[in-house]
Short mmCIF file of C-alpha atoms in Angstrom, two decimals:
data_model
loop_
_atom_site.label_atom_id
_atom_site.label_comp_id
_atom_site.label_asym_id
_atom_site.label_seq_id
_atom_site.Cartn_x
_atom_site.Cartn_y
_atom_site.Cartn_z
CA UNK U 898 -71.64 -37.80 61.11
CA UNK U 899 -72.84 -34.21 60.79
CA UNK U 900 -72.25 -31.36 63.21
CA UNK U 901 -75.21 -28.98 62.99
CA UNK U 902 -75.29 -25.46 64.39
CA UNK U 903 -78.43 -23.39 64.84
CA UNK U 904 -78.18 -19.62 65.15
CA UNK U 905 -80.08 -17.21 67.35
CA UNK U 906 -82.98 -16.75 64.94
CA UNK U 907 -83.42 -20.54 64.87
CA UNK U 908 -83.68 -20.62 68.68
CA UNK U 909 -85.79 -17.48 69.15
CA UNK U 910 -88.99 -19.15 70.42
CA UNK U 911 -90.77 -22.48 70.84
CA UNK U 912 -91.93 -22.56 67.23
CA UNK U 913 -88.36 -22.18 65.98
CA UNK U 914 -87.02 -24.81 68.37
CA UNK U 915 -89.74 -27.16 67.10
CA UNK U 916 -88.27 -26.67 63.64
CA UNK U 917 -84.84 -27.60 65.01
CA UNK U 918 -86.31 -30.79 66.45
CA UNK U 919 -87.85 -31.74 63.10
CA UNK U 920 -84.67 -30.94 61.14
CA UNK U 921 -82.50 -33.07 63.45
CA UNK U 922 -84.98 -35.96 63.43
CA UNK U 923 -85.13 -35.90 59.62
CA UNK U 924 -81.49 -37.01 59.34
CA UNK U 925 -80.00 -39.53 61.81
CA UNK U 926 -76.49 -38.36 60.82
CA UNK U 927 -77.10 -35.06 62.68
CA UNK U 928 -75.62 -36.29 65.93
CA UNK U 929 -73.82 -33.22 67.31
CA UNK U 930 -75.95 -30.11 67.73
CA UNK U 931 -74.60 -26.65 68.63
CA UNK U 932 -76.96 -23.81 69.54
CA UNK U 933 -76.79 -20.06 70.03
CA UNK U 934 -78.75 -18.08 72.60
CA UNK U 935 -82.28 -17.09 71.51
CA UNK U 936 -82.23 -14.21 69.06
CA UNK U 937 -84.87 -11.67 68.11
CA UNK U 938 -88.44 -12.88 67.58
CA UNK U 939 -89.33 -9.71 65.67
CA UNK U 940 -87.70 -6.41 64.66
CA UNK U 941 -88.46 -4.66 67.96
CA UNK U 942 -87.29 -7.58 70.11
CA UNK U 943 -83.92 -8.02 71.84
CA UNK U 944 -81.37 -10.81 71.67
CA UNK U 945 -80.97 -12.71 74.92
CA UNK U 946 -77.19 -12.18 74.83
CA UNK U 947 -77.65 -8.40 74.69
CA UNK U 948 -80.04 -8.62 77.65
CA UNK U 949 -77.51 -10.64 79.62
CA UNK U 950 -74.73 -8.14 78.93
CA UNK U 951 -77.02 -5.38 80.23
CA UNK U 952 -77.96 -7.41 83.30
CA UNK U 953 -74.28 -7.94 84.12
CA UNK U 954 -73.53 -4.25 83.69
CA UNK U 955 -76.33 -3.27 86.06
CA UNK U 956 -75.37 -5.90 88.63
CA UNK U 957 -71.71 -4.84 88.51
CA UNK U 958 -72.42 -1.17 89.27
CA UNK U 959 -75.00 -1.89 91.92
CA UNK U 960 -78.01 -0.73 89.94
CA UNK U 961 -80.01 -3.92 90.21
CA UNK U 962 -80.43 -5.73 86.92
CA UNK U 963 -83.13 -7.95 88.36
CA UNK U 964 -85.82 -6.75 85.96
CA UNK U 965 -83.67 -7.48 82.92
CA UNK U 966 -82.70 -10.87 84.30
CA UNK U 967 -86.36 -11.68 84.96
CA UNK U 968 -87.15 -10.81 81.33
CA UNK U 969 -84.44 -13.26 80.24
CA UNK U 970 -86.02 -15.96 82.37
CA UNK U 971 -89.41 -15.29 80.81
CA UNK U 972 -87.98 -15.88 77.32
CA UNK U 973 -86.85 -19.37 78.32
CA UNK U 974 -90.05 -20.09 80.24
CA UNK U 975 -92.10 -19.35 77.12
CA UNK U 976 -89.93 -21.72 75.05
CA UNK U 977 -90.23 -24.49 77.65
CA UNK U 978 -93.99 -24.08 77.93
CA UNK U 979 -94.44 -23.93 74.16
CA UNK U 980 -92.54 -27.20 73.76
CA UNK U 981 -94.41 -28.90 76.60
CA UNK U 982 -91.20 -29.78 78.45
CA UNK U 983 -90.47 -30.43 82.10
CA UNK U 984 -87.31 -28.45 82.82
CA UNK U 985 -85.96 -27.09 86.16
CA UNK U 986 -85.64 -23.51 84.90
CA UNK U 987 -86.05 -21.77 88.27
CA UNK U 988 -83.19 -23.71 89.81
CA UNK U 989 -80.91 -22.87 86.87
CA UNK U 990 -81.88 -19.18 86.97
CA UNK U 991 -81.32 -18.96 90.70
CA UNK U 992 -77.82 -20.36 90.35
CA UNK U 993 -76.98 -17.80 87.64
CA UNK U 994 -78.54 -14.93 89.59
CA UNK U 995 -76.52 -15.90 92.67
CA UNK U 996 -73.30 -15.94 90.63
CA UNK U 997 -74.08 -12.48 89.25
CA UNK U 998 -74.76 -11.06 92.68
CA UNK U 999 -71.36 -12.35 93.81
CA UNK U 1000 -69.39 -10.70 91.01
CA UNK U 1001 -69.41 -13.30 88.22
CA UNK U 1002 -67.56 -12.19 85.09
CA UNK U 1003 -69.14 -10.67 82.00
CA UNK U 1004 -68.11 -13.72 79.96
CA UNK U 1005 -69.82 -16.04 82.42
CA UNK U 1006 -73.03 -14.00 82.27
CA UNK U 1007 -73.06 -13.81 78.46
CA UNK U 1008 -72.39 -17.55 78.14
CA UNK U 1009 -75.52 -18.45 80.09
CA UNK U 1010 -77.67 -17.63 77.06
CA UNK U 1011 -76.21 -20.52 75.10
CA UNK U 1012 -75.95 -22.71 78.21
CA UNK U 1013 -79.68 -22.55 78.99
CA UNK U 1014 -80.72 -22.84 75.37
CA UNK U 1015 -78.57 -25.94 74.87
CA UNK U 1016 -80.04 -27.60 77.96
CA UNK U 1017 -83.58 -26.95 76.72
CA UNK U 1018 -82.83 -28.14 73.17
CA UNK U 1019 -81.18 -31.28 74.55
CA UNK U 1020 -84.36 -31.99 76.50
CA UNK U 1021 -86.49 -31.39 73.39
CA UNK U 1022 -84.34 -33.74 71.27
CA UNK U 1023 -83.74 -36.31 73.99
CA UNK U 1024 -80.00 -35.80 73.37
CA UNK U 1025 -77.33 -35.61 76.07
CA UNK U 1026 -76.23 -32.12 77.13
CA UNK U 1027 -72.46 -31.57 77.11
CA UNK U 1028 -71.22 -28.27 78.49
CA UNK U 1029 -68.83 -26.36 76.21
CA UNK U 1030 -66.86 -25.71 79.41
CA UNK U 1031 -65.85 -29.38 79.25
CA UNK U 1032 -64.73 -29.53 75.60
CA UNK U 1033 -63.69 -26.09 74.29
CA UNK U 1034 -60.24 -25.35 75.73
CA UNK U 1035 -58.58 -21.92 75.73
CA UNK U 1036 -54.97 -21.02 76.43
CA UNK U 1037 -53.91 -18.53 79.10
CA UNK U 1038 -53.84 -15.77 76.47
CA UNK U 1039 -57.51 -16.50 75.61
CA UNK U 1040 -56.67 -18.08 72.25
CA UNK U 1041 -58.21 -21.43 71.35
CA UNK U 1042 -56.18 -24.51 72.26
CA UNK U 1043 -56.91 -26.67 69.19
CA UNK U 1044 -54.99 -29.74 70.32
CA UNK U 1045 -56.61 -29.95 73.75
CA UNK U 1046 -60.06 -29.20 72.31
CA UNK U 1047 -59.69 -31.96 69.73
CA UNK U 1048 -58.61 -34.42 72.42
CA UNK U 1049 -61.58 -33.57 74.64
CA UNK U 1050 -64.07 -33.71 71.77
CA UNK U 1051 -62.96 -37.17 70.73
CA UNK U 1052 -63.13 -38.39 74.33
CA UNK U 1053 -66.53 -36.92 75.20
CA UNK U 1054 -68.52 -36.49 71.99
CA UNK U 1055 -67.68 -39.44 69.75
CA UNK U 1056 -70.47 -41.95 69.17
CA UNK U 1057 -73.15 -40.04 71.06
CA UNK U 1058 -76.05 -37.74 70.25
CA UNK U 1059 -75.27 -34.52 72.08
CA UNK U 1060 -76.16 -30.84 72.29
CA UNK U 1061 -73.32 -28.40 73.03
CA UNK U 1062 -73.77 -24.67 73.75
CA UNK U 1063 -71.86 -22.40 71.40
CA UNK U 1064 -69.93 -19.19 72.07
CA UNK U 1065 -67.74 -20.16 75.05
CA UNK U 1066 -65.21 -22.51 76.60
CA UNK U 1067 -62.85 -22.59 79.57
CA UNK U 1068 -59.39 -21.35 80.47
CA UNK U 1069 -56.87 -23.78 82.04
CA UNK U 1070 -58.01 -22.63 85.50
CA UNK U 1071 -61.66 -23.28 84.64
CA UNK U 1072 -62.67 -19.65 84.12
CA UNK U 1073 -65.31 -19.26 81.40
CA UNK U 1074 -64.23 -17.28 78.35
CA UNK U 1075 -66.26 -16.39 75.26
CA UNK U 1076 -65.39 -16.06 71.61
CA UNK U 1077 -66.16 -12.79 69.83
CA UNK U 1078 -69.80 -12.11 68.97
CA UNK U 1079 -71.05 -14.70 66.51
CA UNK U 1080 -68.91 -17.22 68.36
CA UNK U 1081 -71.40 -20.07 68.13
CA UNK U 1082 -70.42 -20.36 64.46
CA UNK U 1083 -66.85 -20.82 65.64
CA UNK U 1084 -67.85 -23.51 68.14
CA UNK U 1085 -69.65 -25.48 65.43
CA UNK U 1086 -66.69 -25.26 63.09
CA UNK U 1087 -64.24 -26.26 65.83
CA UNK U 1088 -66.29 -29.32 66.79
CA UNK U 1089 -66.72 -30.36 63.16
CA UNK U 1090 -62.97 -30.14 62.65
CA UNK U 1091 -62.10 -31.91 65.90
CA UNK U 1092 -64.49 -34.79 65.18
CA UNK U 1093 -63.54 -35.00 61.47
CA UNK U 1094 -67.23 -34.65 60.60
CA UNK U 1095 -68.46 -35.51 57.12
CA UNK U 1096 -70.30 -32.17 57.05
CA UNK U 1097 -70.75 -29.04 59.14
CA UNK U 1098 -74.29 -27.69 58.69
CA UNK U 1099 -74.80 -24.06 59.69
CA UNK U 1100 -78.52 -23.34 60.01
CA UNK U 1101 -79.63 -19.73 59.97
CA UNK U 1102 -82.41 -17.52 58.57
CA UNK U 1103 -81.09 -17.24 54.99
CA UNK U 1104 -80.96 -19.88 52.26
CA UNK U 1105 -77.25 -19.60 51.58
CA UNK U 1106 -74.91 -16.88 50.35
CA UNK U 1107 -76.02 -14.48 47.65
CA UNK U 1108 -74.01 -13.69 44.53
CA UNK U 1109 -74.07 -9.98 45.42
CA UNK U 1110 -75.58 -7.45 47.80
CA UNK U 1111 -79.43 -7.66 47.76
CA UNK U 1112 -79.48 -4.01 48.77
CA UNK U 1113 -78.03 -3.19 45.35
CA UNK U 1114 -79.39 -5.95 43.09
CA UNK U 1115 -82.95 -7.14 43.59
CA UNK U 1116 -83.26 -10.88 44.33
CA UNK U 1117 -79.71 -11.90 43.44
CA UNK U 1118 -78.94 -15.56 42.73
CA UNK U 1119 -78.01 -17.85 45.60
CA UNK U 1120 -74.53 -19.35 45.29
CA UNK U 1121 -74.86 -23.15 45.11
CA UNK U 1122 -71.20 -24.04 45.69
CA UNK U 1123 -68.31 -21.83 46.75
CA UNK U 1124 -64.71 -22.67 47.61
CA UNK U 1125 -63.07 -21.56 50.83
CA UNK U 1126 -60.75 -19.31 48.81
CA UNK U 1127 -63.65 -17.64 47.03
CA UNK U 1128 -65.41 -17.17 50.34
CA UNK U 1129 -62.33 -15.52 51.82
CA UNK U 1130 -62.09 -13.08 48.92
CA UNK U 1131 -65.78 -12.13 49.05
CA UNK U 1132 -65.68 -11.79 52.83
CA UNK U 1133 -62.65 -9.49 52.70
CA UNK U 1134 -64.44 -7.32 50.16
CA UNK U 1135 -67.41 -6.78 52.43
CA UNK U 1136 -69.82 -9.62 51.60
CA UNK U 1137 -71.95 -10.73 54.55
CA UNK U 1138 -70.77 -14.29 54.98
CA UNK U 1139 -69.50 -16.41 57.86
CA UNK U 1140 -66.93 -14.89 60.18
CA UNK U 1141 -63.39 -15.81 59.13
CA UNK U 1142 -62.76 -17.48 62.49
CA UNK U 1143 -65.85 -19.66 61.93
CA UNK U 1144 -64.53 -20.92 58.60
CA UNK U 1145 -60.89 -21.57 59.43
CA UNK U 1146 -61.18 -24.69 61.67
CA UNK U 1147 -63.40 -26.55 59.18
CA UNK U 1148 -61.22 -25.40 56.27
CA UNK U 1149 -58.08 -26.55 58.08
CA UNK U 1150 -59.59 -30.00 58.62
CA UNK U 1151 -61.05 -30.29 55.11
CA UNK U 1152 -64.64 -30.44 56.37
CA UNK U 1153 -67.22 -29.03 53.92
CA UNK U 1154 -69.80 -26.56 55.24
CA UNK U 1155 -73.47 -26.36 54.22
CA UNK U 1156 -75.39 -23.14 54.87
CA UNK U 1157 -79.09 -23.92 55.37
CA UNK U 1158 -82.29 -22.05 56.25
CA UNK U 1159 -84.19 -23.25 59.32
CA UNK U 1160 -87.38 -21.71 57.96
CA UNK U 1161 -86.96 -23.32 54.52
CA UNK U 1162 -85.15 -26.59 55.20
CA UNK U 1163 -85.80 -27.97 51.71
CA UNK U 1164 -83.83 -25.14 50.08
CA UNK U 1165 -80.44 -26.38 48.85
CA UNK U 1166 -78.46 -23.57 50.48
CA UNK U 1167 -74.77 -22.98 49.82
CA UNK U 1168 -72.03 -25.59 50.12
CA UNK U 1169 -68.47 -24.48 50.96
CA UNK U 1170 -65.81 -26.84 49.62
CA UNK U 1171 -62.03 -27.08 49.37
CA UNK U 1172 -61.67 -27.24 45.59
CA UNK U 1173 -63.79 -26.22 42.59
CA UNK U 1174 -66.22 -28.84 41.40
CA UNK U 1175 -67.42 -29.73 37.91
CA UNK U 1176 -69.41 -27.05 36.08
CA UNK U 1177 -67.79 -24.27 38.12
CA UNK U 1178 -69.29 -20.95 36.99
CA UNK U 1179 -67.02 -18.28 35.56
CA UNK U 1180 -67.90 -15.84 38.33
CA UNK U 1181 -69.11 -16.94 41.76
CA UNK U 1182 -69.84 -13.58 43.34
CA UNK U 1183 -69.47 -9.82 43.14
CA UNK U 1184 -68.65 -7.78 46.21
CA UNK U 1185 -67.05 -4.53 47.25
CA UNK U 1186 -66.84 -1.71 49.74
CA UNK U 1187 -66.46 2.04 49.92
CA UNK U 1188 -64.33 4.33 52.05
CA UNK U 1189 -60.87 4.22 50.49
CA UNK U 1190 -58.26 6.78 49.51
CA UNK U 1191 -55.19 6.54 47.28
CA UNK U 1192 -51.87 8.21 47.98
CA UNK U 1193 -50.17 8.42 44.57
CA UNK U 1194 -46.41 8.84 44.96
CA UNK U 1195 -44.32 9.55 41.84
CA UNK U 1196 -40.54 9.37 41.67
CA UNK U 1197 -38.55 9.19 38.48
CA UNK U 1198 -36.75 5.83 38.30
CA UNK U 1199 -38.48 4.87 41.54
CA UNK U 1200 -38.87 1.26 40.40
CA UNK U 1201 -35.07 0.97 40.23
CA UNK U 1202 -34.46 2.71 43.54
CA UNK U 1203 -33.59 -0.09 45.95
CA UNK U 1204 -35.47 0.46 49.20
CA UNK U 1205 -37.84 3.15 47.89
CA UNK U 1206 -40.96 1.07 48.31
CA UNK U 1207 -39.83 -0.12 51.75
CA UNK U 1208 -39.28 3.49 52.90
CA UNK U 1209 -42.65 4.50 51.52
CA UNK U 1210 -44.61 1.73 53.23
CA UNK U 1211 -42.73 2.16 56.50
CA UNK U 1212 -44.28 5.61 56.88
CA UNK U 1213 -47.77 4.11 56.87
CA UNK U 1214 -46.67 1.36 59.24
CA UNK U 1215 -45.15 3.86 61.68
CA UNK U 1216 -48.46 5.74 61.74
CA UNK U 1217 -50.51 2.58 62.29
CA UNK U 1218 -52.28 3.03 58.96
CA UNK U 1219 -52.78 -0.28 57.18
CA UNK U 1220 -52.04 -0.56 53.46
CA UNK U 1221 -54.67 -2.47 51.47
CA UNK U 1222 -53.13 -2.57 47.98
CA UNK U 1223 -50.23 -1.04 46.04
CA UNK U 1224 -50.98 -0.86 42.29
CA UNK U 1225 -48.11 0.75 40.41
CA UNK U 1226 -46.79 1.93 37.08
CA UNK U 1227 -43.13 2.51 36.18
CA UNK U 1228 -42.61 5.55 38.38
CA UNK U 1229 -45.88 5.91 40.32
CA UNK U 1230 -46.99 3.86 43.32
CA UNK U 1231 -50.61 4.17 44.42
CA UNK U 1232 -50.99 3.23 48.07
CA UNK U 1233 -54.61 2.33 48.84
CA UNK U 1234 -55.67 2.93 52.44
CA UNK U 1235 -58.93 3.05 54.35
CA UNK U 1236 -60.19 6.58 54.64
CA UNK U 1237 -61.06 6.60 58.34
CA UNK U 1238 -57.61 5.95 59.88
CA UNK U 1239 -55.79 7.94 57.18
CA UNK U 1240 -57.77 11.18 57.43
CA UNK U 1241 -56.74 11.97 61.00
CA UNK U 1242 -53.03 11.56 60.19
CA UNK U 1243 -53.01 12.69 56.56
CA UNK U 1244 -50.84 15.80 56.99
CA UNK U 1245 -48.27 13.98 59.12
CA UNK U 1246 -48.05 10.97 56.77
CA UNK U 1247 -47.63 13.10 53.65
CA UNK U 1248 -44.91 15.17 55.29
CA UNK U 1249 -43.02 12.07 56.40
CA UNK U 1250 -43.28 10.53 52.91
CA UNK U 1251 -41.76 13.73 51.51
CA UNK U 1252 -38.90 13.61 54.02
CA UNK U 1253 -38.17 9.90 53.97
CA UNK U 1254 -38.83 8.95 50.34
CA UNK U 1255 -37.99 12.20 48.51
CA UNK U 1256 -40.63 11.77 45.78
CA UNK U 1257 -41.13 14.10 42.82
CA UNK U 1258 -44.82 14.49 43.63
CA UNK U 1259 -47.58 13.27 45.94
CA UNK U 1260 -51.28 13.33 45.10
CA UNK U 1261 -54.21 12.17 47.20
CA UNK U 1262 -57.46 10.84 45.72
CA UNK U 1263 -60.51 10.18 47.86
CA UNK U 1264 -64.03 8.71 47.59
CA UNK U 1265 -62.72 5.46 46.12
CA UNK U 1266 -64.64 2.17 46.18
CA UNK U 1267 -63.16 -1.29 45.65
CA UNK U 1268 -65.11 -3.76 43.56
CA UNK U 1269 -64.23 -7.46 43.32
CA UNK U 1270 -65.29 -10.00 40.70
CA UNK U 1271 -64.52 -13.41 42.26
CA UNK U 1272 -64.53 -16.86 40.72
CA UNK U 1273 -62.33 -19.95 40.47
CA UNK U 1274 -63.68 -20.41 36.94
CA UNK U 1275 -62.09 -17.23 35.59
CA UNK U 1276 -58.71 -18.92 35.15
CA UNK U 1277 -60.17 -21.35 32.58
CA UNK U 1278 -62.13 -18.78 30.57
CA UNK U 1279 -60.13 -16.27 28.48
CA UNK U 1280 -61.72 -12.88 27.98
CA UNK U 1281 -63.25 -12.40 31.44
CA UNK U 1282 -61.40 -9.12 32.02
CA UNK U 1283 -62.59 -7.87 28.64
CA UNK U 1284 -66.18 -8.60 29.64
CA UNK U 1285 -65.69 -6.77 32.94
CA UNK U 1286 -64.33 -3.67 31.24
CA UNK U 1287 -66.96 -3.76 28.50
CA UNK U 1288 -69.82 -4.06 31.01
CA UNK U 1289 -68.60 -1.01 32.90
CA UNK U 1290 -67.82 0.88 29.72
CA UNK U 1291 -71.40 0.49 28.49
CA UNK U 1292 -72.53 2.24 31.67
CA UNK U 1293 -69.98 5.04 31.28
CA UNK U 1294 -68.14 3.99 34.43
CA UNK U 1295 -64.46 4.89 34.56
CA UNK U 1296 -61.98 2.48 36.16
CA UNK U 1297 -59.35 4.21 38.28
CA UNK U 1298 -57.11 1.22 39.03
CA UNK U 1299 -56.99 -2.52 38.36
CA UNK U 1300 -55.58 -5.28 40.57
CA UNK U 1301 -55.33 -8.97 39.74
CA UNK U 1302 -53.14 -11.65 41.25
CA UNK U 1303 -51.43 -14.51 39.45
CA UNK U 1304 -54.06 -16.98 40.71
CA UNK U 1305 -56.74 -15.26 38.60
CA UNK U 1306 -59.17 -15.91 41.44
CA UNK U 1307 -60.43 -12.35 41.41
CA UNK U 1308 -60.26 -9.02 39.64
CA UNK U 1309 -60.34 -5.95 41.91
CA UNK U 1310 -61.27 -2.60 40.40
CA UNK U 1311 -61.21 0.89 41.86
CA UNK U 1312 -64.08 3.20 40.88
CA UNK U 1313 -65.55 6.44 42.17
CA UNK U 1314 -67.89 5.83 45.10
CA UNK U 1315 -70.75 7.40 43.12
CA UNK U 1316 -70.31 4.67 40.51
CA UNK U 1317 -70.19 1.77 42.98
CA UNK U 1318 -73.83 0.64 42.90
CA UNK U 1319 -74.21 1.06 39.10
CA UNK U 1320 -70.99 -0.91 38.64
CA UNK U 1321 -72.23 -3.80 40.81
CA UNK U 1322 -75.50 -3.95 38.86
CA UNK U 1323 -73.68 -3.83 35.51
CA UNK U 1324 -71.37 -6.70 36.44
CA UNK U 1325 -74.23 -8.77 37.87
CA UNK U 1326 -76.14 -8.41 34.61
CA UNK U 1327 -73.06 -9.42 32.63
CA UNK U 1328 -72.15 -12.56 34.55
CA UNK U 1329 -75.42 -13.78 36.00
CA UNK U 1330 -78.37 -12.51 33.99
CA UNK U 1331 -76.64 -12.86 30.61
CA UNK U 1332 -75.15 -16.26 31.52
CA UNK U 1333 -78.59 -17.62 32.37
CA UNK U 1334 -80.10 -16.66 28.98
#
């Protein structure tokens, strides 16, 4: 049994929904379908969810909102007409409009994008519609209730062909609550985990994850297989992959994920698995991000000063400034922080470090970029670090700091921001273009 989720671009118009119908019909194992609200049809278009948020805002302050709501209705009417369906759209829209006029919540309004889309897709597939309100359970604090959700899914979804709207669920009192934006991915992952699916297919408008940023490297390789741990590392370092909350439920249940392209269904895509498979490449992906600073604190015999590091880090904690990494030498600790929160409190933090930790010197370096080389295969191939350093050395790129954990899953380097893009291209050539020769 496969749980399949289709994103907003896959539901944007009748032509895209026709592709969904064909994809589902091509594989009888695709029995549970999750859909987003219709996304953009073209660059100048608007997502239905954004239109619904605006409609709610206008209704709530007494400035109408009817025109925006009518435009939302037209989007669905075009899809229904294009598919040749008989669907009671006006009755559904009237019920939603009435709820809005009587003060319905923002979450309720936003959820109607997925609700209507799921009803239409269910009609197109001849599947049964199951409201997410009935199966996705939230706690009073608006966190997901996994146990109750799993129980409801097994009771109401097992053994049937169903379409479920993504993005929302219900509180114990029945109030509708939404996930964060991109929440339909979370719904699909939660259902796949609850039903112990053989596979969770996430259909979107890209043919899988790329080995690096296509804005830096032209036409980078698509990653065929990636582990959950590799995905987590690349995501943390800025790669555009699935939201962490959308990965966790499937990961927790051991359900593999397949990223597929609705517009190119024959493309293999990217498979996310628990453990490395045979023929694991040395490096799976290269990612990174800019906007960091380093506070370099030196104190003679600091490494032997019990409590020094605790006192140092407590200053950042007290100022609500998160610490990303702490590379160190014998007497110098480099505290890596994001530039944006640190800048506004820099003077205060440095003064408190001087008072509380009594260092010999403090130096601040800015315009730092982090660069990660990620791959489960690095642990089994000696000399990877040497290749990393050599590739950057050939380009005249200086490495400011180096971080690597005992797992050897990744190597994180600090370079000047001006060297970030050249460094990414150099490492891509080393581990992807050279490997393919």
